[in-house]
Amino acid sequence: MTQIMFNFLALLVVISAIGVVVAKNVVHGAMCLLLCLVGVAGLFVALDAYLLAFVLLLVYAGAVVALFLFIVMLLDNRGDQRPGVKHLPLYARLVALVLLLAGTASFLARAHLPSPALGAAPGVGASLKLYAYQLFTTYLLPVQVIGFLLLIAMLGVIVLSRKHEVAEDAP
Amino acid sequence: MISVSLNAYLALSVILFALGFLGVLVRRNTIVIFMCLELMLVAATIAFVAFSCYNGTMDGNVFVFFILTVAAAEVAVGLAIIVALFRRRQTIQVDQLDSLKN
């Protein structure tokens, strides 16, 4: 049962990721990204990380993809009719393809980690108490740093998106 | 209850990362490149959660929290940069943004 669910979700994730890479229309790409994230959230549920699945859907599918769609709407770029793939020399394409395939294949062929058998008890990720305990004891300093990082990111976005009055020497 | 092996999750993570990397390499649109970066981050989180679940430790799960937070901040700043770039240059295609080249 779990195997069937994993196969279905993995197929969904990989196909929608391919959709993100090959989509000509950026909006279609964003929709594929949304589908991919939903599949990943399903995988998190299969791994007993319910909270992370919820947070992934909330932050990524809710906020990030919406932000992407908003920016695509803002920057209407339909005037460009050229293909969406960069012009690379043939040797560069071949080298990149071979390296990518060799890396993936060497991992798939050679990495065999021992997979501990899990019992019927739910995994550690299912317990909210453990998250809270870890976040407020071991990881207290990183949590504060992350809060500060979010503040800085917010200020940075405000500064970046402000209109400059002085017209600079644009090309 | 869990019959899927750890290697299956890791293989999925590797394939997803490779797809995201391929997109970053070949696409011309900056927004699509950004989405492929997100794919790579999500691939890393799959590996973290799988290791955490199979090892029975909490650290990978907590780390995914931080990855999600940093990714959200990164997307906000990156998209703001893209908007500023579009205002200035009227394009977001990476092969037209070559001022440093000549």
Short mmCIF file of C-alpha atoms in Angstrom, two decimals:
data_model
loop_
_atom_site.label_atom_id
_atom_site.label_comp_id
_atom_site.label_asym_id
_atom_site.label_seq_id
_atom_site.Cartn_x
_atom_site.Cartn_y
_atom_site.Cartn_z
CA MET A 1 0.00 0.00 0.00
CA THR A 2 2.74 2.42 0.98
CA GLN A 3 4.73 1.26 -2.02
CA ILE A 4 1.85 2.05 -4.38
CA MET A 5 1.42 5.48 -2.81
CA PHE A 6 5.14 6.17 -3.06
CA ASN A 7 5.24 5.15 -6.71
CA PHE A 8 2.28 7.33 -7.56
CA LEU A 9 3.65 10.37 -5.73
CA ALA A 10 7.16 9.91 -7.09
CA LEU A 11 5.81 9.70 -10.62
CA LEU A 12 3.72 12.82 -10.03
CA VAL A 13 6.71 14.71 -8.64
CA VAL A 14 9.07 13.73 -11.46
CA ILE A 15 6.59 14.38 -14.26
CA SER A 16 5.60 17.77 -12.91
CA ALA A 17 9.29 18.66 -12.40
CA ILE A 18 9.90 17.83 -16.05
CA GLY A 19 6.94 20.07 -16.78
CA VAL A 20 8.61 22.93 -14.90
CA VAL A 21 11.81 22.48 -16.91
CA VAL A 22 10.24 22.20 -20.36
CA ALA A 23 7.15 24.43 -20.09
CA LYS A 24 7.14 27.18 -22.71
CA ASN A 25 4.64 29.28 -20.84
CA VAL A 26 5.86 30.46 -17.44
CA VAL A 27 2.37 30.22 -15.96
CA HIS A 28 2.18 26.54 -16.94
CA GLY A 29 5.59 26.06 -15.33
CA ALA A 30 4.35 27.61 -12.10
CA MET A 31 1.32 25.31 -12.14
CA CYS A 32 3.61 22.31 -12.62
CA LEU A 33 5.69 23.55 -9.68
CA LEU A 34 2.51 23.67 -7.59
CA LEU A 35 1.67 20.08 -8.54
CA CYS A 36 5.22 18.99 -7.74
CA LEU A 37 5.04 20.60 -4.29
CA VAL A 38 1.74 18.89 -3.56
CA GLY A 39 3.39 15.57 -4.44
CA VAL A 40 6.33 16.33 -2.16
CA ALA A 41 3.92 17.17 0.65
CA GLY A 42 2.31 13.76 0.09
CA LEU A 43 5.74 12.15 0.39
CA PHE A 44 6.30 13.99 3.67
CA VAL A 45 3.02 12.55 4.94
CA ALA A 46 4.24 9.08 3.92
CA LEU A 47 7.39 9.79 5.97
CA ASP A 48 5.31 10.74 9.04
CA ALA A 49 6.34 14.41 8.86
CA TYR A 50 2.81 15.81 8.98
CA LEU A 51 3.77 19.25 10.23
CA LEU A 52 6.37 19.69 7.51
CA ALA A 53 3.86 18.65 4.84
CA PHE A 54 1.46 21.27 6.15
CA VAL A 55 4.14 23.96 6.31
CA LEU A 56 5.33 23.07 2.80
CA LEU A 57 1.84 23.46 1.39
CA LEU A 58 1.29 26.68 3.32
CA VAL A 59 4.61 28.40 2.58
CA TYR A 60 5.50 27.01 -0.84
CA ALA A 61 2.21 26.27 -2.53
CA GLY A 62 0.42 29.11 -0.79
CA ALA A 63 2.93 31.93 -0.76
CA VAL A 64 5.86 31.20 -3.07
CA VAL A 65 3.91 29.98 -6.12
CA ALA A 66 1.42 32.81 -5.67
CA LEU A 67 4.34 35.25 -5.60
CA PHE A 68 5.74 33.70 -8.77
CA LEU A 69 2.39 34.03 -10.55
CA PHE A 70 2.08 37.60 -9.36
CA ILE A 71 5.50 38.52 -10.73
CA VAL A 72 4.76 36.76 -14.03
CA MET A 73 1.60 38.82 -14.27
CA LEU A 74 3.55 41.98 -13.45
CA LEU A 75 6.26 41.39 -16.05
CA ASP A 76 4.27 40.62 -19.13
CA ASN A 77 6.86 39.04 -21.37
CA ARG A 78 4.78 37.62 -24.20
CA GLY A 79 6.45 39.73 -26.85
CA ASP A 80 9.42 37.38 -26.88
CA GLN A 81 8.76 34.56 -29.33
CA ARG A 82 12.17 32.94 -29.26
CA PRO A 83 12.58 29.43 -27.82
CA GLY A 84 12.94 29.24 -24.06
CA VAL A 85 16.24 27.37 -24.15
CA LYS A 86 19.63 29.05 -24.26
CA HIS A 87 21.81 28.78 -27.33
CA LEU A 88 24.73 26.61 -26.33
CA PRO A 89 27.43 25.13 -28.52
CA LEU A 90 26.98 21.46 -29.30
CA TYR A 91 29.99 20.35 -27.26
CA ALA A 92 28.71 22.26 -24.22
CA ARG A 93 25.35 20.50 -24.50
CA LEU A 94 27.00 17.11 -24.82
CA VAL A 95 29.37 17.67 -21.89
CA ALA A 96 26.56 18.95 -19.66
CA LEU A 97 24.28 16.06 -20.60
CA VAL A 98 26.97 13.44 -20.04
CA LEU A 99 28.01 14.92 -16.68
CA LEU A 100 24.43 15.15 -15.47
CA LEU A 101 23.55 11.62 -16.56
CA ALA A 102 26.82 10.22 -15.19
CA GLY A 103 26.27 11.85 -11.81
CA THR A 104 22.69 10.62 -11.52
CA ALA A 105 23.51 7.14 -12.81
CA SER A 106 26.52 6.70 -10.53
CA PHE A 107 24.38 7.57 -7.56
CA LEU A 108 21.52 5.30 -8.59
CA ALA A 109 23.87 2.40 -9.34
CA ARG A 110 26.27 2.58 -6.42
CA ALA A 111 24.61 4.16 -3.40
CA HIS A 112 23.02 1.40 -1.37
CA LEU A 113 22.52 2.59 2.17
CA PRO A 114 21.25 0.19 4.78
CA SER A 115 17.60 0.88 5.23
CA PRO A 116 16.56 0.25 8.82
CA ALA A 117 13.25 -1.51 9.15
CA LEU A 118 10.72 0.72 10.81
CA GLY A 119 8.13 -0.64 13.17
CA ALA A 120 4.45 0.08 13.26
CA ALA A 121 4.97 3.02 15.62
CA PRO A 122 4.81 6.44 13.97
CA GLY A 123 8.16 8.07 13.30
CA VAL A 124 9.67 10.92 15.24
CA GLY A 125 8.41 13.46 12.75
CA ALA A 126 4.84 12.87 13.83
CA SER A 127 5.34 14.38 17.28
CA LEU A 128 4.77 18.12 17.52
CA LYS A 129 6.20 18.13 21.02
CA LEU A 130 9.59 17.03 19.72
CA TYR A 131 9.65 19.85 17.16
CA ALA A 132 8.89 22.42 19.82
CA TYR A 133 11.43 20.93 22.21
CA GLN A 134 14.18 20.94 19.61
CA LEU A 135 13.39 24.43 18.31
CA PHE A 136 13.43 25.96 21.79
CA THR A 137 16.45 24.15 23.20
CA THR A 138 19.05 22.86 20.72
CA TYR A 139 18.15 25.20 17.90
CA LEU A 140 17.25 28.33 19.84
CA LEU A 141 20.05 30.45 18.37
CA PRO A 142 19.32 29.41 14.74
CA VAL A 143 15.66 30.28 15.26
CA GLN A 144 16.62 33.78 16.36
CA VAL A 145 19.05 34.15 13.48
CA ILE A 146 16.34 33.04 11.05
CA GLY A 147 13.96 35.61 12.50
CA PHE A 148 16.57 38.29 11.95
CA LEU A 149 17.16 37.01 8.42
CA LEU A 150 13.46 37.36 7.63
CA LEU A 151 13.50 40.93 8.93
CA ILE A 152 16.51 41.76 6.77
CA ALA A 153 14.90 40.12 3.73
CA MET A 154 11.79 42.22 4.26
CA LEU A 155 13.83 45.42 4.49
CA GLY A 156 15.83 44.39 1.44
CA VAL A 157 12.69 43.83 -0.62
CA ILE A 158 11.35 47.23 0.40
CA VAL A 159 14.61 48.92 -0.59
CA LEU A 160 14.85 46.99 -3.87
CA SER A 161 11.31 47.65 -5.00
CA ARG A 162 11.39 51.37 -4.22
CA LYS A 163 11.32 53.61 -7.27
CA HIS A 164 14.47 55.64 -7.69
CA GLU A 165 13.76 59.27 -8.43
CA VAL A 166 17.14 60.01 -9.97
CA ALA A 167 17.22 58.53 -13.47
CA GLU A 168 20.48 56.67 -13.78
CA ASP A 169 22.32 56.34 -17.06
CA ALA A 170 20.34 53.39 -18.34
CA PRO A 171 21.64 51.82 -21.55
CA MET B 1 4.24 0.18 8.16
CA ILE B 2 6.83 1.83 5.94
CA SER B 3 7.94 -0.64 3.31
CA VAL B 4 9.60 1.78 0.90
CA SER B 5 13.37 1.72 1.24
CA LEU B 6 15.48 4.74 2.06
CA ASN B 7 17.25 4.38 -1.28
CA ALA B 8 14.02 4.98 -3.18
CA TYR B 9 13.54 8.35 -1.49
CA LEU B 10 17.16 9.28 -2.09
CA ALA B 11 16.92 8.28 -5.75
CA LEU B 12 13.83 10.46 -6.13
CA SER B 13 15.71 13.30 -4.46
CA VAL B 14 18.67 12.91 -6.82
CA ILE B 15 16.44 12.82 -9.90
CA LEU B 16 14.56 15.91 -8.78
CA PHE B 17 17.81 17.75 -8.06
CA ALA B 18 19.19 16.80 -11.48
CA LEU B 19 16.03 18.05 -13.18
CA GLY B 20 16.23 21.35 -11.33
CA PHE B 21 19.90 21.69 -12.21
CA LEU B 22 19.15 20.94 -15.86
CA GLY B 23 16.53 23.70 -15.85
CA VAL B 24 18.98 26.18 -14.32
CA LEU B 25 21.52 25.29 -17.00
CA VAL B 26 19.39 25.45 -20.12
CA ARG B 27 16.50 27.88 -19.59
CA ARG B 28 16.66 31.55 -20.57
CA ASN B 29 13.89 33.05 -18.52
CA THR B 30 15.03 34.22 -15.08
CA ILE B 31 11.72 33.32 -13.45
CA VAL B 32 11.92 29.74 -14.77
CA ILE B 33 15.50 29.51 -13.51
CA PHE B 34 14.23 30.62 -10.12
CA MET B 35 11.54 27.94 -10.12
CA CYS B 36 14.16 25.32 -10.96
CA LEU B 37 16.21 26.55 -7.98
CA GLU B 38 13.16 25.91 -5.83
CA LEU B 39 12.99 22.38 -7.25
CA MET B 40 16.57 21.80 -6.11
CA LEU B 41 15.80 23.04 -2.60
CA VAL B 42 12.75 20.78 -2.40
CA ALA B 43 14.87 17.82 -3.54
CA ALA B 44 17.25 18.50 -0.65
CA THR B 45 14.35 18.63 1.80
CA ILE B 46 13.10 15.22 0.62
CA ALA B 47 16.50 13.73 1.41
CA PHE B 48 16.56 15.42 4.83
CA VAL B 49 13.11 14.19 5.82
CA ALA B 50 13.82 10.66 4.57
CA PHE B 51 17.07 10.41 6.52
CA SER B 52 15.39 11.84 9.58
CA CYS B 53 12.54 9.35 9.40
CA TYR B 54 14.71 6.30 8.81
CA ASN B 55 17.29 7.22 11.45
CA GLY B 56 14.74 8.15 14.07
CA THR B 57 16.32 11.53 14.78
CA MET B 58 14.73 14.93 14.77
CA ASP B 59 17.54 17.05 13.34
CA GLY B 60 16.71 16.60 9.66
CA ASN B 61 13.11 17.60 10.21
CA VAL B 62 14.13 20.73 12.11
CA PHE B 63 16.64 21.59 9.41
CA VAL B 64 13.88 21.44 6.80
CA PHE B 65 12.15 24.18 8.78
CA PHE B 66 15.16 26.41 8.32
CA ILE B 67 15.44 25.52 4.64
CA LEU B 68 11.82 26.48 4.08
CA THR B 69 12.31 29.80 5.86
CA VAL B 70 15.46 30.67 3.96
CA ALA B 71 13.80 29.64 0.68
CA ALA B 72 10.86 31.95 1.35
CA ALA B 73 13.18 34.87 2.11
CA GLU B 74 15.26 34.04 -0.95
CA VAL B 75 12.24 34.00 -3.24
CA ALA B 76 11.06 37.37 -1.93
CA VAL B 77 14.45 39.03 -2.42
CA GLY B 78 15.10 37.31 -5.76
CA LEU B 79 11.79 38.30 -7.26
CA ALA B 80 12.30 41.87 -6.06
CA ILE B 81 15.67 41.86 -7.85
CA ILE B 82 14.00 40.50 -11.01
CA VAL B 83 11.40 43.27 -10.91
CA ALA B 84 14.10 45.91 -10.42
CA LEU B 85 16.05 44.37 -13.30
CA PHE B 86 13.02 44.42 -15.57
CA ARG B 87 12.37 48.07 -14.75
CA ARG B 88 15.92 48.97 -15.63
CA ARG B 89 16.58 46.77 -18.67
CA GLN B 90 13.09 45.82 -19.95
CA THR B 91 14.09 42.15 -20.20
CA ILE B 92 14.57 39.15 -17.95
CA GLN B 93 16.15 36.82 -20.49
CA VAL B 94 19.58 35.85 -19.21
CA ASP B 95 21.27 35.97 -22.60
CA GLN B 96 20.32 39.62 -23.02
CA LEU B 97 21.72 40.60 -19.63
CA ASP B 98 25.34 40.60 -20.75
CA SER B 99 26.61 44.05 -19.80
CA LEU B 100 29.60 42.56 -18.00
CA LYS B 101 30.63 40.58 -21.06
CA ASN B 102 31.66 43.46 -23.30
#
